[in-house]
PDB file of C-alpha atoms in Angstrom:
ATOM      1  CA  GLY V  25       0.502  47.798-209.396  1.00  0.00           C
ATOM      2  CA  ALA V  26      -2.423  45.401-210.051  1.00  0.00           C
ATOM      3  CA  VAL V  27      -3.940  46.194-213.314  1.00  0.00           C
ATOM      4  CA  VAL V  28      -7.593  45.196-214.442  1.00  0.00           C
ATOM      5  CA  SER V  29      -7.799  45.457-218.170  1.00  0.00           C
ATOM      6  CA  GLN V  30     -11.383  45.739-219.839  1.00  0.00           C
ATOM      7  CA  HIS V  31     -12.143  45.438-223.332  1.00  0.00           C
ATOM      8  CA  PRO V  32     -13.787  46.911-225.464  1.00  0.00           C
ATOM      9  CA  SER V  33     -13.915  50.454-223.826  1.00  0.00           C
ATOM     10  CA  ARG V  34     -16.520  51.529-226.273  1.00  0.00           C
ATOM     11  CA  VAL V  35     -19.138  49.413-228.114  1.00  0.00           C
ATOM     12  CA  ILE V  36     -21.972  50.446-230.465  1.00  0.00           C
ATOM     13  CA  CYS V  37     -24.500  47.454-231.235  1.00  0.00           C
ATOM     14  CA  LYS V  38     -27.693  47.174-232.704  1.00  0.00           C
ATOM     15  CA  SER V  39     -30.756  46.333-230.616  1.00  0.00           C
ATOM     16  CA  GLY V  40     -31.237  42.595-230.484  1.00  0.00           C
ATOM     17  CA  THR V  41     -27.668  41.546-230.886  1.00  0.00           C
ATOM     18  CA  SER V  42     -25.412  40.419-227.757  1.00  0.00           C
ATOM     19  CA  VAL V  43     -22.187  41.813-226.802  1.00  0.00           C
ATOM     20  CA  LYS V  44     -19.490  40.476-224.731  1.00  0.00           C
ATOM     21  CA  ILE V  45     -17.228  42.341-222.402  1.00  0.00           C
ATOM     22  CA  GLU V  46     -14.046  40.825-221.004  1.00  0.00           C
ATOM     23  CA  CYS V  47     -12.427  41.660-217.888  1.00  0.00           C
ATOM     24  CA  ARG V  48      -8.950  40.422-217.193  1.00  0.00           C
ATOM     25  CA  SER V  49      -6.637  40.972-214.273  1.00  0.00           C
ATOM     26  CA  LEU V  50      -3.064  41.384-215.905  1.00  0.00           C
ATOM     27  CA  ASP V  51      -0.680  40.542-213.164  1.00  0.00           C
ATOM     28  CA  PHE V  52      -2.559  39.107-210.332  1.00  0.00           C
ATOM     29  CA  GLN V  53      -5.212  36.152-209.877  1.00  0.00           C
ATOM     30  CA  ALA V  54      -8.509  36.790-208.845  1.00  0.00           C
ATOM     31  CA  THR V  55     -11.300  33.970-207.665  1.00  0.00           C
ATOM     32  CA  THR V  56     -13.815  36.893-207.585  1.00  0.00           C
ATOM     33  CA  MET V  57     -14.672  39.596-209.911  1.00  0.00           C
ATOM     34  CA  PHE V  58     -17.279  42.054-209.741  1.00  0.00           C
ATOM     35  CA  TRP V  59     -19.521  43.812-212.458  1.00  0.00           C
ATOM     36  CA  TYR V  60     -21.080  47.280-211.882  1.00  0.00           C
ATOM     37  CA  ARG V  61     -23.302  49.195-213.972  1.00  0.00           C
ATOM     38  CA  GLN V  62     -23.242  53.161-213.971  1.00  0.00           C
ATOM     39  CA  PHE V  63     -26.088  55.210-215.207  1.00  0.00           C
ATOM     40  CA  PRO V  64     -25.637  58.771-216.034  1.00  0.00           C
ATOM     41  CA  LYS V  65     -25.069  60.836-212.980  1.00  0.00           C
ATOM     42  CA  GLN V  66     -25.938  57.940-210.966  1.00  0.00           C
ATOM     43  CA  SER V  67     -23.577  55.736-209.025  1.00  0.00           C
ATOM     44  CA  LEU V  68     -22.098  52.657-209.442  1.00  0.00           C
ATOM     45  CA  MET V  69     -24.709  49.777-209.073  1.00  0.00           C
ATOM     46  CA  LEU V  70     -23.440  46.240-208.244  1.00  0.00           C
ATOM     47  CA  MET V  71     -24.729  43.976-210.674  1.00  0.00           C
ATOM     48  CA  ALA V  72     -23.208  40.440-209.847  1.00  0.00           C
ATOM     49  CA  THR V  73     -20.246  38.783-208.355  1.00  0.00           C
ATOM     50  CA  SER V  74     -18.384  36.310-210.783  1.00  0.00           C
ATOM     51  CA  ASN V  75     -17.007  33.237-209.206  1.00  0.00           C
ATOM     52  CA  GLU V  76     -14.046  31.333-210.978  1.00  0.00           C
ATOM     53  CA  GLY V  77     -15.287  27.669-211.654  1.00  0.00           C
ATOM     54  CA  SER V  78     -19.028  28.337-210.525  1.00  0.00           C
ATOM     55  CA  LYS V  79     -22.146  30.168-211.172  1.00  0.00           C
ATOM     56  CA  ALA V  80     -22.349  34.278-210.588  1.00  0.00           C
ATOM     57  CA  THR V  81     -24.159  35.546-207.872  1.00  0.00           C
ATOM     58  CA  TYR V  82     -26.636  38.403-209.229  1.00  0.00           C
ATOM     59  CA  GLU V  83     -28.068  41.408-207.466  1.00  0.00           C
ATOM     60  CA  GLN V  84     -31.713  41.574-206.804  1.00  0.00           C
ATOM     61  CA  GLY V  85     -33.331  42.838-209.947  1.00  0.00           C
ATOM     62  CA  VAL V  86     -30.618  41.883-212.435  1.00  0.00           C
ATOM     63  CA  GLU V  87     -31.760  39.428-214.768  1.00  0.00           C
ATOM     64  CA  LYS V  88     -29.243  36.535-215.050  1.00  0.00           C
ATOM     65  CA  ASP V  89     -30.521  35.463-218.459  1.00  0.00           C
ATOM     66  CA  LYS V  90     -30.013  38.968-219.610  1.00  0.00           C
ATOM     67  CA  PHE V  91     -26.591  39.279-218.469  1.00  0.00           C
ATOM     68  CA  LEU V  92     -24.563  36.244-218.538  1.00  0.00           C
ATOM     69  CA  ILE V  93     -21.127  36.007-216.692  1.00  0.00           C
ATOM     70  CA  ASN V  94     -18.682  33.711-217.290  1.00  0.00           C
ATOM     71  CA  HIS V  95     -15.492  33.299-214.976  1.00  0.00           C
ATOM     72  CA  ALA V  96     -13.497  30.675-216.729  1.00  0.00           C
ATOM     73  CA  SER V  97      -9.998  31.335-215.386  1.00  0.00           C
ATOM     74  CA  LEU V  98      -8.518  32.993-212.445  1.00  0.00           C
ATOM     75  CA  THR V  99      -7.754  36.107-214.626  1.00  0.00           C
ATOM     76  CA  LEU V 100     -10.785  36.414-216.877  1.00  0.00           C
ATOM     77  CA  SER V 101     -14.548  37.156-216.255  1.00  0.00           C
ATOM     78  CA  THR V 102     -16.868  37.838-218.956  1.00  0.00           C
ATOM     79  CA  LEU V 103     -20.066  39.545-219.105  1.00  0.00           C
ATOM     80  CA  THR V 104     -22.273  39.100-222.113  1.00  0.00           C
ATOM     81  CA  VAL V 105     -25.240  41.500-222.570  1.00  0.00           C
ATOM     82  CA  THR V 106     -27.862  39.421-224.445  1.00  0.00           C
ATOM     83  CA  SER V 107     -30.493  40.624-226.890  1.00  0.00           C
ATOM     84  CA  ALA V 108     -29.446  44.021-226.085  1.00  0.00           C
ATOM     85  CA  HIS V 109     -31.985  47.216-225.913  1.00  0.00           C
ATOM     86  CA  PRO V 110     -31.273  50.842-225.861  1.00  0.00           C
ATOM     87  CA  GLU V 111     -32.023  50.737-222.212  1.00  0.00           C
ATOM     88  CA  ASP V 112     -29.151  48.552-221.729  1.00  0.00           C
ATOM     89  CA  SER V 113     -27.019  51.491-222.767  1.00  0.00           C
ATOM     90  CA  SER V 114     -24.614  52.283-219.841  1.00  0.00           C
ATOM     91  CA  PHE V 115     -21.319  52.254-218.566  1.00  0.00           C
ATOM     92  CA  TYR V 116     -20.159  48.805-217.046  1.00  0.00           C
ATOM     93  CA  ILE V 117     -17.159  48.301-214.944  1.00  0.00           C
ATOM     94  CA  CYS V 118     -15.492  45.480-213.492  1.00  0.00           C
ATOM     95  CA  SER V 119     -13.347  44.861-210.492  1.00  0.00           C
ATOM     96  CA  ALA V 120     -11.189  42.482-208.570  1.00  0.00           C
ATOM     97  CA  ARG V 121      -9.214  41.813-205.604  1.00  0.00           C
ATOM     98  CA  ASP V 122      -5.803  40.264-205.648  1.00  0.00           C
ATOM     99  CA  LEU V 123      -6.025  36.792-204.409  1.00  0.00           C
ATOM    100  CA  GLY V 124      -2.543  36.769-203.117  1.00  0.00           C
ATOM    101  CA  VAL V 125      -2.559  40.091-201.281  1.00  0.00           C
ATOM    102  CA  LEU V 126      -4.316  39.830-197.616  1.00  0.00           C
ATOM    103  CA  ASN V 127      -7.162  42.728-197.608  1.00  0.00           C
ATOM    104  CA  SER V 128      -6.434  43.560-201.120  1.00  0.00           C
ATOM    105  CA  PRO V 129      -7.991  46.592-202.371  1.00  0.00           C
ATOM    106  CA  LEU V 130     -10.864  46.572-205.279  1.00  0.00           C
ATOM    107  CA  HIS V 131      -9.080  47.160-208.683  1.00  0.00           C
ATOM    108  CA  PHE V 132     -11.228  48.677-211.072  1.00  0.00           C
ATOM    109  CA  GLY V 133     -11.085  48.561-214.933  1.00  0.00           C
ATOM    110  CA  ASN V 134     -11.629  51.315-217.030  1.00  0.00           C
ATOM    111  CA  GLY V 135     -14.854  50.485-218.124  1.00  0.00           C
ATOM    112  CA  THR V 136     -16.858  49.696-221.170  1.00  0.00           C
ATOM    113  CA  ARG V 137     -19.424  52.217-222.694  1.00  0.00           C
ATOM    114  CA  LEU V 138     -21.914  50.051-224.359  1.00  0.00           C
ATOM    115  CA  THR V 139     -24.310  52.125-226.795  1.00  0.00           C
ATOM    116  CA  VAL V 140     -27.376  50.371-228.116  1.00  0.00           C
ATOM    117  CA  THR V 141     -29.190  51.717-231.213  1.00  0.00           C
TER     118      THR V 141
ATOM    119  CA  GLY E  13     -29.237  49.064-195.109  1.00  0.00           C
ATOM    120  CA  ASN E  14     -26.050  50.908-196.016  1.00  0.00           C
ATOM    121  CA  SER E  15     -26.220  53.972-197.833  1.00  0.00           C
ATOM    122  CA  VAL E  16     -23.814  56.886-198.894  1.00  0.00           C
ATOM    123  CA  THR E  17     -24.937  60.328-199.720  1.00  0.00           C
ATOM    124  CA  GLN E  18     -22.757  62.939-201.623  1.00  0.00           C
ATOM    125  CA  MET E  19     -22.936  66.710-202.484  1.00  0.00           C
ATOM    126  CA  GLU E  20     -24.444  66.940-206.067  1.00  0.00           C
ATOM    127  CA  GLY E  21     -22.198  68.409-208.512  1.00  0.00           C
ATOM    128  CA  PRO E  22     -20.737  69.688-210.575  1.00  0.00           C
ATOM    129  CA  VAL E  23     -18.390  71.719-208.523  1.00  0.00           C
ATOM    130  CA  THR E  24     -16.265  74.233-210.411  1.00  0.00           C
ATOM    131  CA  LEU E  25     -13.460  75.726-208.909  1.00  0.00           C
ATOM    132  CA  SER E  26     -10.562  77.953-209.956  1.00  0.00           C
ATOM    133  CA  GLU E  27      -7.041  76.464-209.822  1.00  0.00           C
ATOM    134  CA  GLU E  28      -5.437  76.657-206.218  1.00  0.00           C
ATOM    135  CA  ALA E  29      -8.800  77.038-204.671  1.00  0.00           C
ATOM    136  CA  PHE E  30      -9.863  74.907-201.382  1.00  0.00           C
ATOM    137  CA  LEU E  31     -12.034  71.884-202.091  1.00  0.00           C
ATOM    138  CA  THR E  32     -14.531  70.166-199.816  1.00  0.00           C
ATOM    139  CA  ILE E  33     -16.738  67.373-200.991  1.00  0.00           C
ATOM    140  CA  ASN E  34     -19.322  66.205-198.497  1.00  0.00           C
ATOM    141  CA  CYS E  35     -19.920  62.641-197.806  1.00  0.00           C
ATOM    142  CA  THR E  36     -22.300  60.977-195.346  1.00  0.00           C
ATOM    143  CA  TYR E  37     -23.162  57.499-194.714  1.00  0.00           C
ATOM    144  CA  THR E  38     -25.667  55.147-193.070  1.00  0.00           C
ATOM    145  CA  ALA E  39     -24.284  51.987-192.055  1.00  0.00           C
ATOM    146  CA  THR E  40     -24.493  49.238-189.413  1.00  0.00           C
ATOM    147  CA  GLY E  41     -21.482  48.450-187.157  1.00  0.00           C
ATOM    148  CA  TYR E  42     -18.002  49.868-187.947  1.00  0.00           C
ATOM    149  CA  PRO E  43     -17.643  50.170-191.972  1.00  0.00           C
ATOM    150  CA  SER E  44     -14.309  51.162-193.964  1.00  0.00           C
ATOM    151  CA  LEU E  45     -14.574  54.327-195.893  1.00  0.00           C
ATOM    152  CA  PHE E  46     -13.198  55.033-199.261  1.00  0.00           C
ATOM    153  CA  TRP E  47     -12.836  57.874-201.740  1.00  0.00           C
ATOM    154  CA  TYR E  48     -12.490  56.639-205.424  1.00  0.00           C
ATOM    155  CA  VAL E  49     -11.524  58.968-208.545  1.00  0.00           C
ATOM    156  CA  GLN E  50     -12.793  58.474-211.953  1.00  0.00           C
ATOM    157  CA  TYR E  51     -10.723  60.602-214.461  1.00  0.00           C
ATOM    158  CA  PRO E  52     -12.204  61.123-217.770  1.00  0.00           C
ATOM    159  CA  GLY E  53     -12.218  58.004-219.981  1.00  0.00           C
ATOM    160  CA  GLU E  54     -10.789  55.735-217.024  1.00  0.00           C
ATOM    161  CA  GLY E  55     -11.791  53.628-214.580  1.00  0.00           C
ATOM    162  CA  LEU E  56     -12.344  53.955-210.715  1.00  0.00           C
ATOM    163  CA  GLN E  57      -8.938  54.386-208.794  1.00  0.00           C
ATOM    164  CA  LEU E  58      -8.909  54.266-205.039  1.00  0.00           C
ATOM    165  CA  LEU E  59      -7.781  57.911-204.037  1.00  0.00           C
ATOM    166  CA  LEU E  60      -7.995  57.221-200.032  1.00  0.00           C
ATOM    167  CA  LYS E  61      -9.359  55.122-197.406  1.00  0.00           C
ATOM    168  CA  ALA E  62     -10.259  54.787-193.433  1.00  0.00           C
ATOM    169  CA  THR E  63     -10.714  51.498-191.684  1.00  0.00           C
ATOM    170  CA  LYS E  64     -11.998  53.014-188.422  1.00  0.00           C
ATOM    171  CA  ALA E  65     -13.022  56.082-186.474  1.00  0.00           C
ATOM    172  CA  ASP E  66     -10.964  59.314-186.567  1.00  0.00           C
ATOM    173  CA  ASP E  67      -8.563  57.699-188.867  1.00  0.00           C
ATOM    174  CA  LYS E  68      -7.353  60.334-191.720  1.00  0.00           C
ATOM    175  CA  GLY E  69      -6.679  59.088-195.084  1.00  0.00           C
ATOM    176  CA  SER E  70      -4.695  60.961-197.241  1.00  0.00           C
ATOM    177  CA  ASN E  71      -3.280  60.599-200.978  1.00  0.00           C
ATOM    178  CA  LYS E  72      -2.027  63.246-203.617  1.00  0.00           C
ATOM    179  CA  GLY E  73      -2.783  66.171-201.479  1.00  0.00           C
ATOM    180  CA  PHE E  74      -6.164  65.058-200.640  1.00  0.00           C
ATOM    181  CA  GLU E  75      -7.418  64.171-196.983  1.00  0.00           C
ATOM    182  CA  ALA E  76     -10.589  62.623-195.680  1.00  0.00           C
ATOM    183  CA  THR E  77     -11.413  61.780-191.526  1.00  0.00           C
ATOM    184  CA  TYR E  78     -13.550  59.350-190.443  1.00  0.00           C
ATOM    185  CA  ARG E  79     -15.829  61.055-188.152  1.00  0.00           C
ATOM    186  CA  LYS E  80     -18.280  58.213-186.381  1.00  0.00           C
ATOM    187  CA  GLU E  81     -20.022  61.022-184.344  1.00  0.00           C
ATOM    188  CA  THR E  82     -21.188  62.979-187.408  1.00  0.00           C
ATOM    189  CA  THR E  83     -20.912  59.605-189.817  1.00  0.00           C
ATOM    190  CA  SER E  84     -19.009  61.653-192.222  1.00  0.00           C
ATOM    191  CA  PHE E  85     -16.123  61.637-194.611  1.00  0.00           C
ATOM    192  CA  HIS E  86     -15.542  64.550-196.235  1.00  0.00           C
ATOM    193  CA  LEU E  87     -12.842  64.863-198.988  1.00  0.00           C
ATOM    194  CA  GLU E  88     -10.885  68.074-198.982  1.00  0.00           C
ATOM    195  CA  LYS E  89      -7.720  69.524-200.706  1.00  0.00           C
ATOM    196  CA  GLY E  90      -6.000  72.874-199.920  1.00  0.00           C
ATOM    197  CA  SER E  91      -5.116  73.789-203.414  1.00  0.00           C
ATOM    198  CA  VAL E  92      -6.705  71.865-206.446  1.00  0.00           C
ATOM    199  CA  GLN E  93      -4.982  71.794-209.977  1.00  0.00           C
ATOM    200  CA  VAL E  94      -6.659  71.612-213.411  1.00  0.00           C
ATOM    201  CA  SER E  95      -5.689  67.958-213.353  1.00  0.00           C
ATOM    202  CA  ASP E  96      -7.923  67.116-210.408  1.00  0.00           C
ATOM    203  CA  SER E  97     -10.779  67.459-212.561  1.00  0.00           C
ATOM    204  CA  ALA E  98     -12.570  64.316-212.249  1.00  0.00           C
ATOM    205  CA  VAL E  99     -15.804  62.466-210.592  1.00  0.00           C
ATOM    206  CA  TYR E 100     -15.177  61.448-207.219  1.00  0.00           C
ATOM    207  CA  PHE E 101     -17.210  58.777-205.318  1.00  0.00           C
ATOM    208  CA  CYS E 102     -17.544  58.093-201.912  1.00  0.00           C
ATOM    209  CA  ALA E 103     -18.109  54.571-200.872  1.00  0.00           C
ATOM    210  CA  LEU E 104     -18.066  52.316-197.846  1.00  0.00           C
ATOM    211  CA  THR E 105     -17.780  48.480-197.071  1.00  0.00           C
ATOM    212  CA  PRO E 106     -19.257  46.593-194.136  1.00  0.00           C
ATOM    213  CA  ASN E 107     -15.689  45.636-193.236  1.00  0.00           C
ATOM    214  CA  ASN E 108     -12.328  46.369-194.598  1.00  0.00           C
ATOM    215  CA  ALA E 109     -11.992  43.124-197.058  1.00  0.00           C
ATOM    216  CA  GLY E 110     -15.662  43.539-197.718  1.00  0.00           C
ATOM    217  CA  ASN E 111     -16.604  43.030-201.302  1.00  0.00           C
ATOM    218  CA  MET E 112     -19.996  44.943-201.158  1.00  0.00           C
ATOM    219  CA  LEU E 113     -18.774  48.373-201.800  1.00  0.00           C
ATOM    220  CA  THR E 114     -21.957  50.930-201.462  1.00  0.00           C
ATOM    221  CA  PHE E 115     -21.014  53.945-203.446  1.00  0.00           C
ATOM    222  CA  GLY E 116     -22.504  57.421-203.520  1.00  0.00           C
ATOM    223  CA  GLY E 117     -23.651  59.069-206.498  1.00  0.00           C
ATOM    224  CA  GLY E 118     -20.525  60.760-207.503  1.00  0.00           C
ATOM    225  CA  THR E 119     -19.510  64.419-207.621  1.00  0.00           C
ATOM    226  CA  ARG E 120     -18.174  65.861-210.622  1.00  0.00           C
ATOM    227  CA  LEU E 121     -15.057  68.340-209.916  1.00  0.00           C
ATOM    228  CA  MET E 122     -14.174  70.971-212.746  1.00  0.00           C
ATOM    229  CA  VAL E 123     -11.030  72.794-212.003  1.00  0.00           C
ATOM    230  CA  LYS E 124     -10.519  75.605-214.181  1.00  0.00           C
ATOM    231  CA  PRO E 125      -7.351  77.501-214.783  1.00  0.00           C
TER     232      PRO E 125
END
């Protein structure tokens, strides 16, 4: 089945540094990928929609300069958390639909747990 | 706007017990409804879905019926196993191919042997 791979699965960084998270569709292509953030004991919140070859679309309240998204190919989207602070510590999950499957379900990555110290 | 409300967890059950996780929703039109499961250390996986009223989604012994009259999509399983321990999310999209999933808060299920 369709697999979405996220890397890294865990990352610890110091406050003020930047962290890049990769989201790859391993056996399918996706023109659109989605980035979510999950706070402890809370639901997933859609942060942004990543569009291949164009700018990402951010949800209200999400700082685009803080969470840089690049979708350089049909199989890779990256989320860079810039100048990270402890409040950015969270679980980040990406998802994608198979471009070649009508009404494809969303396929989710395993998530990346970011801890900012 | 759209919203999904789930019962708060954790839900702790003994093996072979009956499981119900309540989910109600608010949406305009005719949304599609989903249950996702997140096992420890893993990403979300689609468990089952229903796209219209009275549809029943089922998978791995889990079932949920799309009840438009009560705007509910409760998840049930007749006999849970330890391996079912996970976090379960109810979600909806405004249409079947919609990308704008709205999630409930998640319900953690813990099954004890």
